[in-house]
PDB file of C-alpha atoms in Angstrom:
ATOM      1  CA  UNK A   1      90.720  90.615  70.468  1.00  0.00           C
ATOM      2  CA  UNK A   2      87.712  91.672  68.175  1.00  0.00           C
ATOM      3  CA  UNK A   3      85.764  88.548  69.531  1.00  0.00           C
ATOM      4  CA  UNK A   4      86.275  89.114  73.014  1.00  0.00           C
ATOM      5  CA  UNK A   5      85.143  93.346  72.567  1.00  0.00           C
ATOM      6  CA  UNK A   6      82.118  91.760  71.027  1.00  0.00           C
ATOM      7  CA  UNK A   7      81.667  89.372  73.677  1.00  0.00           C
ATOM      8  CA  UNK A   8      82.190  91.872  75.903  1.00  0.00           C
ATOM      9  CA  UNK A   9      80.326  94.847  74.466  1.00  0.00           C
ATOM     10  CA  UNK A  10      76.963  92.963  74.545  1.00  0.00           C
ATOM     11  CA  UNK A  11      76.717  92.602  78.346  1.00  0.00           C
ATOM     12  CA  UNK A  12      77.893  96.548  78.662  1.00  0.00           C
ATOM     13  CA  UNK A  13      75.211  99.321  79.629  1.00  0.00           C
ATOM     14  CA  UNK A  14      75.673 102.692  80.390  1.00  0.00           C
ATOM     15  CA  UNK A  15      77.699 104.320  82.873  1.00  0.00           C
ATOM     16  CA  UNK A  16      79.838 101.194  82.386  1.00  0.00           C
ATOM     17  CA  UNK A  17      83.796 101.944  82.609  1.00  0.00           C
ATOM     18  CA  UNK A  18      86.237  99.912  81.223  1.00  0.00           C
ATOM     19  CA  UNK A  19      90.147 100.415  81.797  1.00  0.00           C
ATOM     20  CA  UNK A  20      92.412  98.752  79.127  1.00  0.00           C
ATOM     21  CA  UNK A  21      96.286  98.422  79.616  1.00  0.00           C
ATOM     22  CA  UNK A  22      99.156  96.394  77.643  1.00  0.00           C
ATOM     23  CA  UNK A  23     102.369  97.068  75.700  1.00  0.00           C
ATOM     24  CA  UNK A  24     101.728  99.132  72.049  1.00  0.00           C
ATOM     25  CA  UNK A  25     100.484  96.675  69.740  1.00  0.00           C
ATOM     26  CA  UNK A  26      98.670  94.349  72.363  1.00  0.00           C
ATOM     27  CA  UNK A  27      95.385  94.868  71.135  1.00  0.00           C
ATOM     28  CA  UNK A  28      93.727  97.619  72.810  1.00  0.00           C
ATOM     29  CA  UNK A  29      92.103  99.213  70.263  1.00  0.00           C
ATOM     30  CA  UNK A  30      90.987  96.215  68.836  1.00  0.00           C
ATOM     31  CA  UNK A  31      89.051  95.276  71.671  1.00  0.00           C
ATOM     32  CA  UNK A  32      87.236  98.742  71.523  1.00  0.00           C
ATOM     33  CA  UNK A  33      86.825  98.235  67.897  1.00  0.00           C
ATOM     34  CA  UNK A  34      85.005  95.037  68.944  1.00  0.00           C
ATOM     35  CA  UNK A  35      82.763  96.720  72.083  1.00  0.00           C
ATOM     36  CA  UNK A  36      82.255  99.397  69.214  1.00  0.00           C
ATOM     37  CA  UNK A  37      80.671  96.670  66.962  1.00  0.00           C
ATOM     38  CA  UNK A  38      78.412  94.926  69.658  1.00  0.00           C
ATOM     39  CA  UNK A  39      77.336  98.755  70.150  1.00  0.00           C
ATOM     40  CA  UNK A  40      76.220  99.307  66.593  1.00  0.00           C
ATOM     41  CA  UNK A  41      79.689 101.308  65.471  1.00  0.00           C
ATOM     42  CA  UNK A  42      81.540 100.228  62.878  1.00  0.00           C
ATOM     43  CA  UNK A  43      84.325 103.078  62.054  1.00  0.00           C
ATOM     44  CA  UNK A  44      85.970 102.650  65.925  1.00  0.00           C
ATOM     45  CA  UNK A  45      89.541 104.708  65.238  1.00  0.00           C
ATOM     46  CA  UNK A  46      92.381 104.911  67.917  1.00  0.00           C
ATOM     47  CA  UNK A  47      92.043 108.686  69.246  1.00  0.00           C
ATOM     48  CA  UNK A  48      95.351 108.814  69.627  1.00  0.00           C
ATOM     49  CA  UNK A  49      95.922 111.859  68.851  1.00  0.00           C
ATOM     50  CA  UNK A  50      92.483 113.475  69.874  1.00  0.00           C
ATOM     51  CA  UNK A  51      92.445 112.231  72.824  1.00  0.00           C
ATOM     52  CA  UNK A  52      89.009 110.703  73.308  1.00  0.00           C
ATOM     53  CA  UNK A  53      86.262 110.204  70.165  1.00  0.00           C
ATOM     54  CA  UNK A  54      82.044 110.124  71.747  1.00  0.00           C
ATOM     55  CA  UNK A  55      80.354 107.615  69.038  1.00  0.00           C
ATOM     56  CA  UNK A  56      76.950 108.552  69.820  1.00  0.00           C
ATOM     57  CA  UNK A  57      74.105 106.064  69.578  1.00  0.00           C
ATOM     58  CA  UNK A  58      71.101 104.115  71.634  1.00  0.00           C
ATOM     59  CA  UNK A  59      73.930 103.435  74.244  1.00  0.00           C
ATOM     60  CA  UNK A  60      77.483 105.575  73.044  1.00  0.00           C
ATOM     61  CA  UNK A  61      80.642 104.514  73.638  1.00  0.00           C
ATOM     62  CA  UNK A  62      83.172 107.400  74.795  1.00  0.00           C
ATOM     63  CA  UNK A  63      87.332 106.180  73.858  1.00  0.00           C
ATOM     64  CA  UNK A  64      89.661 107.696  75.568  1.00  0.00           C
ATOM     65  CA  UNK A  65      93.642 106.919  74.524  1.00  0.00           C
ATOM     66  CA  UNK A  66      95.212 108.195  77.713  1.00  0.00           C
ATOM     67  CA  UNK A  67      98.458 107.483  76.501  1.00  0.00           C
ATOM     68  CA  UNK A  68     100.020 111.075  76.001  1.00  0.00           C
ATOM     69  CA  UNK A  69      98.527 112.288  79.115  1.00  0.00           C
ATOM     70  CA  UNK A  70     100.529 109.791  81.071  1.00  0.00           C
ATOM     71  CA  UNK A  71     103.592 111.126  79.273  1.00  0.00           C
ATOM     72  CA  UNK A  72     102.691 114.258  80.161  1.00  0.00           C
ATOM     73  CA  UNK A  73     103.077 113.689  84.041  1.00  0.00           C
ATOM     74  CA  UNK A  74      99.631 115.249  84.979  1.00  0.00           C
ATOM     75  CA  UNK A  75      97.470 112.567  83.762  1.00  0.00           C
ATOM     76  CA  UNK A  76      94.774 113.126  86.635  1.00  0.00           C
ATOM     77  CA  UNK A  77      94.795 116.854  85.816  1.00  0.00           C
ATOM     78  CA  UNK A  78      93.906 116.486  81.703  1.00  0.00           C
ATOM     79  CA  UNK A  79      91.484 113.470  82.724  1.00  0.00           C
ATOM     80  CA  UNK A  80      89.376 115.939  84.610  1.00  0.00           C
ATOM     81  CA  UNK A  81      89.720 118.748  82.105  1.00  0.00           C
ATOM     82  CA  UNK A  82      88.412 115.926  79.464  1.00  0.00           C
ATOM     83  CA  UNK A  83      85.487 116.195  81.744  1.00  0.00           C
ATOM     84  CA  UNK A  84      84.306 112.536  81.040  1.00  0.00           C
ATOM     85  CA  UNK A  85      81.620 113.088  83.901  1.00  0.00           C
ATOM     86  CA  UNK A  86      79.390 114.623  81.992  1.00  0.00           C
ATOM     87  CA  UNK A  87      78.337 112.319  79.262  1.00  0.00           C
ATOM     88  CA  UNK A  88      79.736 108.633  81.230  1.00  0.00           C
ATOM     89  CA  UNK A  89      76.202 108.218  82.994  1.00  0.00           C
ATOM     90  CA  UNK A  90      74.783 107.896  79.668  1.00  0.00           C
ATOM     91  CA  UNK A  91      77.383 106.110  77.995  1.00  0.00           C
ATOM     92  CA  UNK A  92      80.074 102.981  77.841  1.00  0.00           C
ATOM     93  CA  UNK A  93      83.413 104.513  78.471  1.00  0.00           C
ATOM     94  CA  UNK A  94      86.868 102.664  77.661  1.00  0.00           C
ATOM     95  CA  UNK A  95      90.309 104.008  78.493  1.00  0.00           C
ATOM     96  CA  UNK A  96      93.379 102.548  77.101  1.00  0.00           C
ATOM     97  CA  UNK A  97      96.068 103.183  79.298  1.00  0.00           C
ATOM     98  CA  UNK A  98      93.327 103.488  81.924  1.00  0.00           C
ATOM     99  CA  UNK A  99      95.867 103.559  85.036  1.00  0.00           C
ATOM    100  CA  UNK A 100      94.990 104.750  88.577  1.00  0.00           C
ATOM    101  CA  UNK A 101      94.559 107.837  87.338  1.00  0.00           C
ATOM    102  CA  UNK A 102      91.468 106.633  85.595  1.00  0.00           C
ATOM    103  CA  UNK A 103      90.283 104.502  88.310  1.00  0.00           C
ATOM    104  CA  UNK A 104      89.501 107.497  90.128  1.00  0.00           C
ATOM    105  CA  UNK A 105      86.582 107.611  87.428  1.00  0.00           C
ATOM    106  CA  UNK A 106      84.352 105.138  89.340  1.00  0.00           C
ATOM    107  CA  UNK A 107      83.947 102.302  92.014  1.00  0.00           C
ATOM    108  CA  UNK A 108      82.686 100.376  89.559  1.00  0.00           C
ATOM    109  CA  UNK A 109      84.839  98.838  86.605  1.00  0.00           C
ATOM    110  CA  UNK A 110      86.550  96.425  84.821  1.00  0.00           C
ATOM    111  CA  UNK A 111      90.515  96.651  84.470  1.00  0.00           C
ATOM    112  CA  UNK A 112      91.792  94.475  81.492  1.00  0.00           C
ATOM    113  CA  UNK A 113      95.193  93.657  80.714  1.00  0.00           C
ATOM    114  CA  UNK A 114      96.981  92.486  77.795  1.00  0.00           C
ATOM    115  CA  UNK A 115     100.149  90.600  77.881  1.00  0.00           C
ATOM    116  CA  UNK A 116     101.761  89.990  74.210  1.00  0.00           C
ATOM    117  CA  UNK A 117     104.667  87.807  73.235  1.00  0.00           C
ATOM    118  CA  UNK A 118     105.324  87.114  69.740  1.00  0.00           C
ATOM    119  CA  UNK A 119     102.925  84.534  69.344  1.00  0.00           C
ATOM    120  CA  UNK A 120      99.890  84.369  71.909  1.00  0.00           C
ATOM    121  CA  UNK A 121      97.785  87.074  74.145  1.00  0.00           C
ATOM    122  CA  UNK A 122      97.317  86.994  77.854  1.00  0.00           C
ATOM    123  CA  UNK A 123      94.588  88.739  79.085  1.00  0.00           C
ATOM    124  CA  UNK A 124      93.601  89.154  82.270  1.00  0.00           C
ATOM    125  CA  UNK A 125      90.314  90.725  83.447  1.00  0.00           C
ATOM    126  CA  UNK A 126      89.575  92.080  87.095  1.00  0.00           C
ATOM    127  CA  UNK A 127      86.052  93.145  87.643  1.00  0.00           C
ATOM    128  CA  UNK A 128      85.835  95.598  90.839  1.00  0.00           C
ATOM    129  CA  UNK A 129      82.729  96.992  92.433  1.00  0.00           C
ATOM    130  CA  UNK A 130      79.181  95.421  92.851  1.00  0.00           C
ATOM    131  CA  UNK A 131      78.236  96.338  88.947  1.00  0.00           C
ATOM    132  CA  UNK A 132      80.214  93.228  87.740  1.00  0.00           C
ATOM    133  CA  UNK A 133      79.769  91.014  90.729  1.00  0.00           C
ATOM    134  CA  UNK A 134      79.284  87.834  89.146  1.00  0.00           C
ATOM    135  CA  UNK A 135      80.742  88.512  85.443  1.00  0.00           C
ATOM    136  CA  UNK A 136      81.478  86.104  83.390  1.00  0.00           C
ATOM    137  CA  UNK A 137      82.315  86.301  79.726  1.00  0.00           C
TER     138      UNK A 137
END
C-alpha cells in the first residue's frame, strides 16, 4: 500500500482530492503515508482522533479521517465546519472514509477502495471528472 501512495503521490498536484474507503486495517493510512512520502513528508500519522492533520510544504497534503463524523450521523455538516475549502486549492487532500458526503468536495477525484481478506488486497480505483481523464498508475 506504501508503493502504490508513492506511485500515486508523484502524479498528484494541488487541488487534487482523493477519497479512500475499506474495512479498519485495509490500508488506508498507509497509502497516505505513501502520497505523504512522494510529497516530501515523512511523519504521515492517522488523525484519527483530530480529525484532519495540514502537512504543509511546496505542495501540502491535508488528511482527513472522516471516520467519527460518519458515526456521528451529520457527516456533511462537520465536513463543512472542517472548512477544507479554504486551503484544498493549494493543496492534495485525502479522506479516508471519503463517502458521498465527501464527494460533494469536488467534480474532480479519485475514489479508491480497499478490499482485505486475510491474505491479499483488492483495490479498486475510479477516477471521475476531466482532471484524471486518462490516469494510469
Amino acid at each position: 500500500m506504501f508503493g502504490l501512495g508513492q506511485q500515486l503521490g508523484s502524479q498528484l498536484r494541488a487541488g487534487d482530492l482523493i477519497l479512500l474507503n475499506g474495512p479498519l486495517g485495509a490500508g488506508k493510512t498507509v497509502l497516505v503515508q505513501g502520497i505523504g512520502s512522494a510529497l516530501g513528508f515523512h511523519e504521515v500519522t492517522s488523525p484519527t482522533f483530530v480529525i484532519s492533520r495540514i502537512h504543509k510544504g511546496a505542495l501540502s497534503l491535508i488528511h482527513v479521517d472522516a471516520y467519527r463524523l460518519l458515526e456521528s450521523g451529520k457527516a456533511a455538516l462537520y465536513l463543512d465546519d472542517l472548512d477544507l475549502d479554504t486551503p484544498r486549492e493549494s493543496a492534495v487532500t485525502v479522506i479516508e472514509w471519503g463517502g458521498e458526503e465527501s464527494a460533494r468536495l469536488s467534480d474532480d477525484r479519485l475514489e479508491i477502495d480497499i478490499d482485505r481478506t486475510d491474505e491479499e488486497r483488492e483495490v479498486t480505483i475510479r477516477a471521475v471528472g476531466p482532471r484524471w481523464s486518462g490516469f494510469k498508475l
